[in-house]
Coordinates of C-alpha atoms and ligand atoms in Angstrom, one line a residue:
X1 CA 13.1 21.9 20.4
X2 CA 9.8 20.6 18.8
X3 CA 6.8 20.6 20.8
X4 CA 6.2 17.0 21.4
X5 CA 2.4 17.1 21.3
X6 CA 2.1 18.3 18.0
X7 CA 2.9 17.3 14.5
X8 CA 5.6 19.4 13.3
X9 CA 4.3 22.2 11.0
X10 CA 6.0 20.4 7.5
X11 CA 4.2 17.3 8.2
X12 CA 2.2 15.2 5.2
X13 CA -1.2 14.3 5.7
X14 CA -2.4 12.8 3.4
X15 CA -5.1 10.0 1.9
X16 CA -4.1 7.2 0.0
X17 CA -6.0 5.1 -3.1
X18 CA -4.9 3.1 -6.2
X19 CA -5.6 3.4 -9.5
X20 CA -7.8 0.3 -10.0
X21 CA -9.5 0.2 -6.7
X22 CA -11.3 4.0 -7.5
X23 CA -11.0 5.0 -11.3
X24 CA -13.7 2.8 -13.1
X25 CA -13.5 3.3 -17.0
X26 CA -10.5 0.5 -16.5
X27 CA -10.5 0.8 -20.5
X28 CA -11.1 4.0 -21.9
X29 CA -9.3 6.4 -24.1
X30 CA -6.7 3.5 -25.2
X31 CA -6.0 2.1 -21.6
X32 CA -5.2 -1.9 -21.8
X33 CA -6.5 -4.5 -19.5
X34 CA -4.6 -4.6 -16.5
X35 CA -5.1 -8.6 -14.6
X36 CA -7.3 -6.8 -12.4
X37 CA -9.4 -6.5 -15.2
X38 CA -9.0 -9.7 -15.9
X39 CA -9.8 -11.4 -12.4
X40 CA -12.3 -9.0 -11.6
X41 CA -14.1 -10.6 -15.1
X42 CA -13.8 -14.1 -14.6
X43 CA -16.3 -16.0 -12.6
X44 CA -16.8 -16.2 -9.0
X45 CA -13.2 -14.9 -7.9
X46 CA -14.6 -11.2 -6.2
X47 CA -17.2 -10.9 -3.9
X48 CA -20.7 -11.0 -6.4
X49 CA -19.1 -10.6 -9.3
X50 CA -17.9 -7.1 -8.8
X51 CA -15.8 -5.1 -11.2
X52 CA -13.9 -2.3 -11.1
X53 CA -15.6 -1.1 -14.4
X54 CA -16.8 2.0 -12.0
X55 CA -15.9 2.1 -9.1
X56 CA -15.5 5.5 -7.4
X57 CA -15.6 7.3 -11.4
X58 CA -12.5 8.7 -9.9
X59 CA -10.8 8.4 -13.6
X60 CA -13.9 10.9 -14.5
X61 CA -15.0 12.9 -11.3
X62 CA -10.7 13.5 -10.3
X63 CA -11.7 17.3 -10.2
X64 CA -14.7 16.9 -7.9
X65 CA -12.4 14.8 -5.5
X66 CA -9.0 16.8 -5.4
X67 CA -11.6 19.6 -4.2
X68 CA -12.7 17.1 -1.6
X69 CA -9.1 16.9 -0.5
X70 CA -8.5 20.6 -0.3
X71 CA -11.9 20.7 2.4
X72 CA -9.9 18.3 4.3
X73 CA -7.0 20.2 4.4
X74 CA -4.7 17.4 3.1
X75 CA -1.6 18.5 1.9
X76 CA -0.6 15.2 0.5
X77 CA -2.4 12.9 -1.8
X78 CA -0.8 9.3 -2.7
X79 CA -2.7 7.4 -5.7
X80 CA -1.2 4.8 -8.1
X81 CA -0.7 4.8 -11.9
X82 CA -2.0 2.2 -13.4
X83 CA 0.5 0.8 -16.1
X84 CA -2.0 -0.2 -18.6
X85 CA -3.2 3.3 -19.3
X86 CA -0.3 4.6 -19.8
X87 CA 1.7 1.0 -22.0
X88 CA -1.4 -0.5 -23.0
X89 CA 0.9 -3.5 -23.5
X90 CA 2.7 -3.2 -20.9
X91 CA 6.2 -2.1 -23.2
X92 CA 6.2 -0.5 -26.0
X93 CA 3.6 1.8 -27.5
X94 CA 2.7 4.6 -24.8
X95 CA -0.8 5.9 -24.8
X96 CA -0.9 9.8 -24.6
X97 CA -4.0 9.9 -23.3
X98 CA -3.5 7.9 -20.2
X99 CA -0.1 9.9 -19.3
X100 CA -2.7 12.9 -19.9
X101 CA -5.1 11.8 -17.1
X102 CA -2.2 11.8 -14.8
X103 CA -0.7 14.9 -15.7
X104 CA -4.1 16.9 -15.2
X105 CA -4.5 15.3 -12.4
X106 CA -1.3 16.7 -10.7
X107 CA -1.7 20.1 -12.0
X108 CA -5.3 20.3 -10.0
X109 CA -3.5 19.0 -6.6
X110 CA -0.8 21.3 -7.2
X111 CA -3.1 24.4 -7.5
X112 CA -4.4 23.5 -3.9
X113 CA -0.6 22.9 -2.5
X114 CA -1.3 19.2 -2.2
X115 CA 2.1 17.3 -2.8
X116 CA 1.3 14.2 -5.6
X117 CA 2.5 11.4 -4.1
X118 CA 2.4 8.5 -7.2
X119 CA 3.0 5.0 -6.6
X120 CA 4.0 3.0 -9.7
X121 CA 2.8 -0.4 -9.0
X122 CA -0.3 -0.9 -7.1
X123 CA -1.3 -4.6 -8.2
X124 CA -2.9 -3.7 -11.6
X125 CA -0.4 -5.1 -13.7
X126 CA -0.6 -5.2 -17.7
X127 CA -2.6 -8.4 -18.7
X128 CA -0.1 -8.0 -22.0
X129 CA 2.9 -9.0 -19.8
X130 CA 1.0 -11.4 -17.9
X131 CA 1.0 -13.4 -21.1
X132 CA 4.4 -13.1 -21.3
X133 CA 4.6 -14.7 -17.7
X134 CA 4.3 -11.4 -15.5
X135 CA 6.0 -11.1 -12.5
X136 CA 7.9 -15.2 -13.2
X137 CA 9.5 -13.5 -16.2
X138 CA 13.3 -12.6 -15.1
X139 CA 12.5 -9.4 -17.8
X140 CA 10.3 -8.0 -15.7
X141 CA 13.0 -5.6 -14.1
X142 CA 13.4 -4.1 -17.4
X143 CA 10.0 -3.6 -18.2
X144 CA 9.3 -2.2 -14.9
X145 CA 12.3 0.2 -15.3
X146 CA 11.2 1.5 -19.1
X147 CA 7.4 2.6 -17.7
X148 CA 8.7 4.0 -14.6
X149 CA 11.6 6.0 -17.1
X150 CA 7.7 6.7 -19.3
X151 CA 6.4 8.5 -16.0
X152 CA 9.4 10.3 -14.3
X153 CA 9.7 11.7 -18.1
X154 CA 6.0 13.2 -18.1
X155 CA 5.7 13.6 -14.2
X156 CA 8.9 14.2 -12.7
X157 CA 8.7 18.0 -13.0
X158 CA 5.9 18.4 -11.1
X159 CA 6.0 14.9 -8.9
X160 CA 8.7 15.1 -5.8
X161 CA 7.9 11.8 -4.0
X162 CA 7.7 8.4 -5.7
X163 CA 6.9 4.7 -4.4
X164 CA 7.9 2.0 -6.5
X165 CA 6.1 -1.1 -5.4
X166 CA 3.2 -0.9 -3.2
X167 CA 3.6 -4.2 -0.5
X168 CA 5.0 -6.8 -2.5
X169 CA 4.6 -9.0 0.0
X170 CA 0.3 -8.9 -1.1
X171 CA 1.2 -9.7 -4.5
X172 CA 3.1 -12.8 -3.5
X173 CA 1.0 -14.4 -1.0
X174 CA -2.0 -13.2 -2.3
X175 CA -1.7 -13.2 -6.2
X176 CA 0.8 -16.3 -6.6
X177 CA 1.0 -18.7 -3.2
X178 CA -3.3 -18.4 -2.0
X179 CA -4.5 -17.4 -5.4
X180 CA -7.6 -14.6 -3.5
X181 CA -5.9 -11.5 -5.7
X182 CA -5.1 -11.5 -9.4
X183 CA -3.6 -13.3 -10.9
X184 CA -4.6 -15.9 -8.6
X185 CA -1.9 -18.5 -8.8
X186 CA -1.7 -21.0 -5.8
X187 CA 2.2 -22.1 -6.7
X188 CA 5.0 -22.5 -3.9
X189 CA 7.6 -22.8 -6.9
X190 CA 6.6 -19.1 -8.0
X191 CA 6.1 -17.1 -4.4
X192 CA 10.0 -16.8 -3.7
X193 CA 10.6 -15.9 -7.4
X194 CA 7.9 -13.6 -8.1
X195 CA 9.1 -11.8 -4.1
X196 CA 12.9 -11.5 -5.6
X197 CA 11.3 -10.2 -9.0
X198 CA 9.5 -7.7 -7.9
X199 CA 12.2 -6.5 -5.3
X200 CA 14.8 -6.6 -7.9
X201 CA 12.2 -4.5 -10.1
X202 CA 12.0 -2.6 -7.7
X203 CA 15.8 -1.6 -7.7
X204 CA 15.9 -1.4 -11.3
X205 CA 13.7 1.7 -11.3
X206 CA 15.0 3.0 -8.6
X207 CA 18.1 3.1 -10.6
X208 CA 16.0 4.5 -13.3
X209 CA 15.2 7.3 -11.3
X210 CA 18.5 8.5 -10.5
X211 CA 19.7 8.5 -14.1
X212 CA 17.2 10.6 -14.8
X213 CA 18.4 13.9 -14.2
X214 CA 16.4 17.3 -13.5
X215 CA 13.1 15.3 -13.8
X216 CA 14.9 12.5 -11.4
X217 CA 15.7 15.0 -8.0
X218 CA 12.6 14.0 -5.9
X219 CA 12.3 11.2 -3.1
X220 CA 11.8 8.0 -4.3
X221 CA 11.0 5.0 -2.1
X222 CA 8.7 2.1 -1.6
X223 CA 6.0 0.7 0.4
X224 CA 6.1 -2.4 2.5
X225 CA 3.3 -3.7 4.6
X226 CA 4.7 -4.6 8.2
X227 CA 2.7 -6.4 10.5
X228 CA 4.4 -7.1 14.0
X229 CA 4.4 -10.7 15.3
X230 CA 3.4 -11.8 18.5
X231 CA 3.6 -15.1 20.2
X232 CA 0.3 -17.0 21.2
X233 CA 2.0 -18.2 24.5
X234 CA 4.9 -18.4 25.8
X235 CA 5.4 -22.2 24.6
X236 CA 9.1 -22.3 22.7
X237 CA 7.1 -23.6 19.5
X238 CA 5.1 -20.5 19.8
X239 CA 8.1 -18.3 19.9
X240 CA 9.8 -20.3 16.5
X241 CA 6.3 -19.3 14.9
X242 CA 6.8 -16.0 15.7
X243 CA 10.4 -15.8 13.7
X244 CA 9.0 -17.2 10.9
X245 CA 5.9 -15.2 10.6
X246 CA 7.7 -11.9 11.1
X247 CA 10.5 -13.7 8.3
X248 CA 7.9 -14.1 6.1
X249 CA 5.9 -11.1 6.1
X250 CA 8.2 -8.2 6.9
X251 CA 12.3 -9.0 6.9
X252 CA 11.5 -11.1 3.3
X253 CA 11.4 -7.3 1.8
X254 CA 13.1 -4.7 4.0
X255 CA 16.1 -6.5 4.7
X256 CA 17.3 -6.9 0.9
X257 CA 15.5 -3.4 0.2
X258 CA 18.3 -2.4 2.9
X259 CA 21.2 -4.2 1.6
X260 CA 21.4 -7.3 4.3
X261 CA 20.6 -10.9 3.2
X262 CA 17.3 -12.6 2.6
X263 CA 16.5 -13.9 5.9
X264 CA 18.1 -17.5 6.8
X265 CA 13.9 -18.8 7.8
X266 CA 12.8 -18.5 4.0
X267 CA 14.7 -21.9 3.2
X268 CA 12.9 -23.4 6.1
X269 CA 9.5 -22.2 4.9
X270 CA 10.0 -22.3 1.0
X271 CA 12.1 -25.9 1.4
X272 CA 12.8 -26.5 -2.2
X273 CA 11.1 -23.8 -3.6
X274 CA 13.7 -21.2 -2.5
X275 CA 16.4 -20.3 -4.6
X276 CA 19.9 -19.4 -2.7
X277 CA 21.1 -17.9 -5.5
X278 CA 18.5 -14.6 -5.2
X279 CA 21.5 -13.4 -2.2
X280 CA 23.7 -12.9 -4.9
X281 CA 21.3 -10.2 -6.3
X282 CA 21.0 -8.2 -3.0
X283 CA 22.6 -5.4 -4.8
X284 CA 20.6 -5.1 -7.5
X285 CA 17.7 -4.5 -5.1
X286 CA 19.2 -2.3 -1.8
X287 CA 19.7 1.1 -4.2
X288 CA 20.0 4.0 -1.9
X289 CA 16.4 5.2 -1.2
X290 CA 15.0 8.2 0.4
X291 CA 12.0 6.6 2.5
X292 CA 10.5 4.1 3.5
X293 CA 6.4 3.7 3.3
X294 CA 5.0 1.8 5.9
X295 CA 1.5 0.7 5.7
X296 CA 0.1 -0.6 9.0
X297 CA -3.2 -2.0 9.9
X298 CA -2.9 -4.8 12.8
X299 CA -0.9 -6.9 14.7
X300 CA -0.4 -11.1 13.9
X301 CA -1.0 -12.8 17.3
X302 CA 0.6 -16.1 16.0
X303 CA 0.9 -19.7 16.9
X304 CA 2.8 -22.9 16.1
X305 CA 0.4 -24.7 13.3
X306 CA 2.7 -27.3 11.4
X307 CA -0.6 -28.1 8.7
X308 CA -0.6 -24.3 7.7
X309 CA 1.6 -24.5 5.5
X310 CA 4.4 -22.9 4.0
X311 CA 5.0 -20.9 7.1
X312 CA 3.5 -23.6 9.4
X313 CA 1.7 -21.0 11.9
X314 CA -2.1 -19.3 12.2
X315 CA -2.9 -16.0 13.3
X316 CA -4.9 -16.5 16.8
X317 CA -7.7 -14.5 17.8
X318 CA -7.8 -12.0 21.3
X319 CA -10.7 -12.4 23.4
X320 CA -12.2 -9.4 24.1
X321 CA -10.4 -7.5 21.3
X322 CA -12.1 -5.0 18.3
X323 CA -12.2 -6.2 15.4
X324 CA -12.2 -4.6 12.1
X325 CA -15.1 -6.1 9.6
X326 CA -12.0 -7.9 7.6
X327 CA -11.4 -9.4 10.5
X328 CA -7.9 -7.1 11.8
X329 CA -7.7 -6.5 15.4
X330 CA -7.4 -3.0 16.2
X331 CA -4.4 -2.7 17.9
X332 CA -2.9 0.9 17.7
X333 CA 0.3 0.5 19.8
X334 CA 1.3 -1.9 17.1
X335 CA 1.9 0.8 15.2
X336 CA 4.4 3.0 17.6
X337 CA 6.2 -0.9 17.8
X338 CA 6.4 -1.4 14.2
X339 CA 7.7 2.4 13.2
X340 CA 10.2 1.8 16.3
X341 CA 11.2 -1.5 15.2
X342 CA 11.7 -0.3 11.7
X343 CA 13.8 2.8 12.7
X344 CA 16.5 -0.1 14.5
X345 CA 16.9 -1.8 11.3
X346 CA 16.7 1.4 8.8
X347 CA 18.5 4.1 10.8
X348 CA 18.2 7.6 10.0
X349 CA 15.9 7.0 6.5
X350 CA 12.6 8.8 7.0
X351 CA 9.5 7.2 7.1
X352 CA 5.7 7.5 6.0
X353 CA 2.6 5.9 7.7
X354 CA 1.5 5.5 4.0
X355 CA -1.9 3.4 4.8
X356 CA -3.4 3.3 8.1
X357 CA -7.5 2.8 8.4
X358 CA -9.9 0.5 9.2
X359 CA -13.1 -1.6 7.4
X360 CA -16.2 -1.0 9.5
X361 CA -19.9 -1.6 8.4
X362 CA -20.9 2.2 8.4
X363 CA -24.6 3.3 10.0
X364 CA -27.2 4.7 7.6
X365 CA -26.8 8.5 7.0
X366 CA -28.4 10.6 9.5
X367 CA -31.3 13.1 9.5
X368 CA -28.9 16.5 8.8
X369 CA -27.2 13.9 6.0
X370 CA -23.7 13.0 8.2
X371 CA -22.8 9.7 8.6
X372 CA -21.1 9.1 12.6
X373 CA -18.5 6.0 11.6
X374 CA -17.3 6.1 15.7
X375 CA -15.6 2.5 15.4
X376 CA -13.7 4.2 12.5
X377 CA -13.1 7.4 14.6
X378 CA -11.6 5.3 17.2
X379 CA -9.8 3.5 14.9
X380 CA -8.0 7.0 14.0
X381 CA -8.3 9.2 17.5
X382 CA -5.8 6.0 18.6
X383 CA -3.6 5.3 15.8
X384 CA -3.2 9.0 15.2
X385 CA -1.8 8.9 19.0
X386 CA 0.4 6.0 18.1
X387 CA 2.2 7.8 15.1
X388 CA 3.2 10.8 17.5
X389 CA 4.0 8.7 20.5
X390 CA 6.6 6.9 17.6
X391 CA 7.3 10.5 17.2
X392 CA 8.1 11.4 20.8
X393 CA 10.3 8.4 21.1
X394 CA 12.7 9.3 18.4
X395 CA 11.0 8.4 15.0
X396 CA 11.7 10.5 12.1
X397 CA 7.9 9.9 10.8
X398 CA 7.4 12.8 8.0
X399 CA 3.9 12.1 7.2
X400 CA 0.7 10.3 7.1
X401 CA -1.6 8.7 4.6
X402 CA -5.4 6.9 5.8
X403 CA -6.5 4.0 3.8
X404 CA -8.7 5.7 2.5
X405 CA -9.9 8.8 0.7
X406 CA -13.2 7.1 -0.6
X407 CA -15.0 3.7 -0.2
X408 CA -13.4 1.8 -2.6
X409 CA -12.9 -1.6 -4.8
X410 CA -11.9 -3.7 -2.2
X411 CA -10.1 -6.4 -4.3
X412 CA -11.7 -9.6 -4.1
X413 CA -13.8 -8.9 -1.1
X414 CA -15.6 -6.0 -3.7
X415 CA -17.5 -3.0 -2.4
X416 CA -18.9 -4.2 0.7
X417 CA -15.8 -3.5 3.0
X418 CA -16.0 0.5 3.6
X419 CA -12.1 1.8 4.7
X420 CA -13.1 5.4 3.3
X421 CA -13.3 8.2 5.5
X422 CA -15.5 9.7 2.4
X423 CA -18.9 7.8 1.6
X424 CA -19.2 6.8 -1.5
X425 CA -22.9 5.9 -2.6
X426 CA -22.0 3.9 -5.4
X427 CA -25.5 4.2 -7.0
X428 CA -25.5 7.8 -7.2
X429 CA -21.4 8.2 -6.8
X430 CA -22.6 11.0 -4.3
X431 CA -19.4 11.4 -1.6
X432 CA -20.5 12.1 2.2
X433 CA -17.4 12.9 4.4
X434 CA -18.0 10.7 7.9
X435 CA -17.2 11.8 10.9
X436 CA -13.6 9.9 10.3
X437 CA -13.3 12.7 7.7
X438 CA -14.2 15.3 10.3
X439 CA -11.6 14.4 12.9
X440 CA -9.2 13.8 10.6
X441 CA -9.5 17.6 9.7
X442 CA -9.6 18.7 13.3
X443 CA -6.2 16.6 13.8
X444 CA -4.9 18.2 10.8
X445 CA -5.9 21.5 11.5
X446 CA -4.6 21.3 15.4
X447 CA -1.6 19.4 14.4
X448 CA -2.6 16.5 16.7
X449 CA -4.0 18.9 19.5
X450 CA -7.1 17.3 19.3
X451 CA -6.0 14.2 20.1
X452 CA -4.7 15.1 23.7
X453 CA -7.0 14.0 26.7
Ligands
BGC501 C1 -3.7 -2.2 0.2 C2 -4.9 -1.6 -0.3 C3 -6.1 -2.3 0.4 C4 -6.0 -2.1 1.9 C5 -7.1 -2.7 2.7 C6 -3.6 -2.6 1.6 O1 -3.1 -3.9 1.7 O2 -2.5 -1.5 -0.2 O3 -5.0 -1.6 -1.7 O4 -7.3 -1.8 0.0 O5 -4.8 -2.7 2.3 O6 -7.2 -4.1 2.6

């Protein structure tokens, strides 16, 4: 019997980060533009302008931070490929030196025993396929599936765990229904069809993967964002909000990815805009996986709003309640709910906190060079807790990633918004672990002893 105050000894702890959020040189050695690139370049849709032309160096400095990893003790790191590095185009040509970067990079975590965890899409999609209409065009699935086949085929010898998609439900509300994240469309019409695209995509590498052969026998997966919906009150209209919130954000994805219909509320939010044809492609999507990715960050206190359209409700604000500095509520039991609530609908597959962490404006450095981050330290003291309670009551949680290893291209809100639990001074790229760091390595070393009392 396992001790239930501990993390069992096999457990992943890791970091997370994607490709175009820390490696900079978003160009170089024959890499195309991904439409990060491209909205990151066009006028006034990030926070002052910023790029990820820099960013963390990561694409240059990957040595000095897999040796950052190894001080932390991680034994798991989970980054992103970015597509256009390695099909400039998107299809076609492949560009050795992209596949290269990769490669070298999962030697170097290898020779410290940290397990490469390698997500395929993290948002940067080609700008070449863009043209050819992105994630609208129905060819997308076989696109997806060739690069993925371009990776397994270089990586899949040394790479065990893969995540297809990283929260597709981002890249529909945010990149093609609001317009804040590239490619910033603002279209009802395309949200439902881009969501069914990129879960069919989805199924198409997964597919992929399993036809691969020796360099196919790893885990492969995918990553969904849940967010657990509460009602404001108790009023009825509150409690309809609610179902379509939680329809929306969460069962939209992991119901088809598990082989049960899209949800009955997306007619009633997308009206005309949804297609009731996508059901019949259920199959193509719910391919036997080996995990599921969760990435948690807050709860949706909800309410009845029929202006706020398509889903009709607004998020609602707790008084009294910490708030992160993008505006999350910290809300750590959320986070025992939403791995318990996953369990009921996906059985006995294993999951992976793979993001948890917090935006906090961090204090200047102090006198003996630390930085103290407490807000972010009791960001991760409590949802560290939360992840063995799930644990205790029956969860079959196999690791855990923070959002994130370094301070990082924040999408469109830039660099101002600090989730790293490494500083990263991004005038001198000089990396400072904060005290987030620090605990984080005690948990890790004490398996979650620390965080009794
Ligand atoms: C994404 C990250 C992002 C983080 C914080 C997640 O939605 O996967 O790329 O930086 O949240 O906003």
């Amino acid at each position: 019997m396992s001790d239930p105050t501990r993390f069992p000894e096999d457990f992943l702890w890791g970091a997370a980060t994607s490709a175009y959020q820390v490696e900079g040189s978003p160009l170089a050695d024959g890499a195309g533009p991904s439409i990060w690139h491209r909205f990151a370049h066009s006028p006034g849709l990030t926070a002052g302008g910023e790029t990820g032309d820099v960013a963390c160096d990561h694409y240059r400095r990957w040595a000095e931070d897999v040796a950052l990893m190894a001080d932390l003790g991680l034994n798991a790191y989970r980054f992103s490929l970015s597509w256009s590095r390695i099909l400039p185009d998107g299809r076609g040509r492949v560009n050795q030196a992209g596949l290269d970067f990769y490669s070298r990079l999962v030697d170097a975590l290898l020779a410290k025993n940290i397990k490469p965890v390698v997500t395929l899409y993290h948002w940067d999609l080609p700008a070449g396929l863009d043209d050819r209409g992105g994630w609208l065009n129905p060819d997308i699935s076989d696109w997806f599936a060739d690069y993925a086949r371009v990776a397994f085929r270089k990586l899949g010898d040394r790479v065990s765990m893969w995540a297809t998609l990283n929260e597709p439900w981002v890249v529909v509300d945010g990149g093609y229904l609001h317009g804040a994240l590239a490619p910033g469309h603002r279209n009802l019409f395309e949200a439902p069809r881009v969501a069914h695209h990129l879960l069919v995509s989805h199924g198409t590498a997964v597919q992929a993967y399993r036809a691969e052969g020796p360099s196919g026998r790893g885990k492969i997966g995918i990553v969904l964002n849940i967010e657990p919906k509460h009602p404001a009150t108790q009023d009825p209209k509150d409690q309809q909000a609610v179902r379509r919130a939680d329809a929306y954000m969460n069962r939209q994805y992991l119901e088809p990815v598990l082989g049960r219909p899209y949800p009955a509320e997306l007619q009633e939010i997308y009206g005309p805009a949804w297609d009731e044809s996508f059901q019949n492609e259920i199959p193509r999507i719910a391919q036997p996986i080996d995990f599921l990715g969760i990435n948690y960050y807050t709860r949706g206190l909800t309410r009845d709003d029929p202006a706020a359209l398509p889903v009709r409700t607004s998020p609602v604000k707790v008084p009294g309640a910490v708030y992160t500095e993008t505006g999350w509520e910290v809300y750590p039991k959320g986070l025992t709910e939403t791995l318990l609530w996953v369990k009921e609908r996906a059985g006995a597959l294993p999951l992976y906190v793979t993001e948890n962490g917090a935006a906090f404006p961090d204090p200047p450095h102090l006198a003996d060079g630390r930085l103290d981050d407490a807000p972010r330290v009791d960001y991760y003291r409590g949802h560290l807790r939360a992840a063995l309670e799930a644990r205790r009551q029956g969860v079959d949680l196999r690791g855990y990633f923070a959002w994130s290893l370094l301070d990082n291209f924040e999408w469109s809100l830039g660099y101002a918004k600090r989730f790293g639990i490494v500083h990263v001074d991004f005038s001198t790229q000089r990396r400072t672990l904060k005290a987030s760091a620090r605990l984080y390595r005690d948990v890790i070393k004490s398996r979650g002893g620390v965080l009794a009392g």
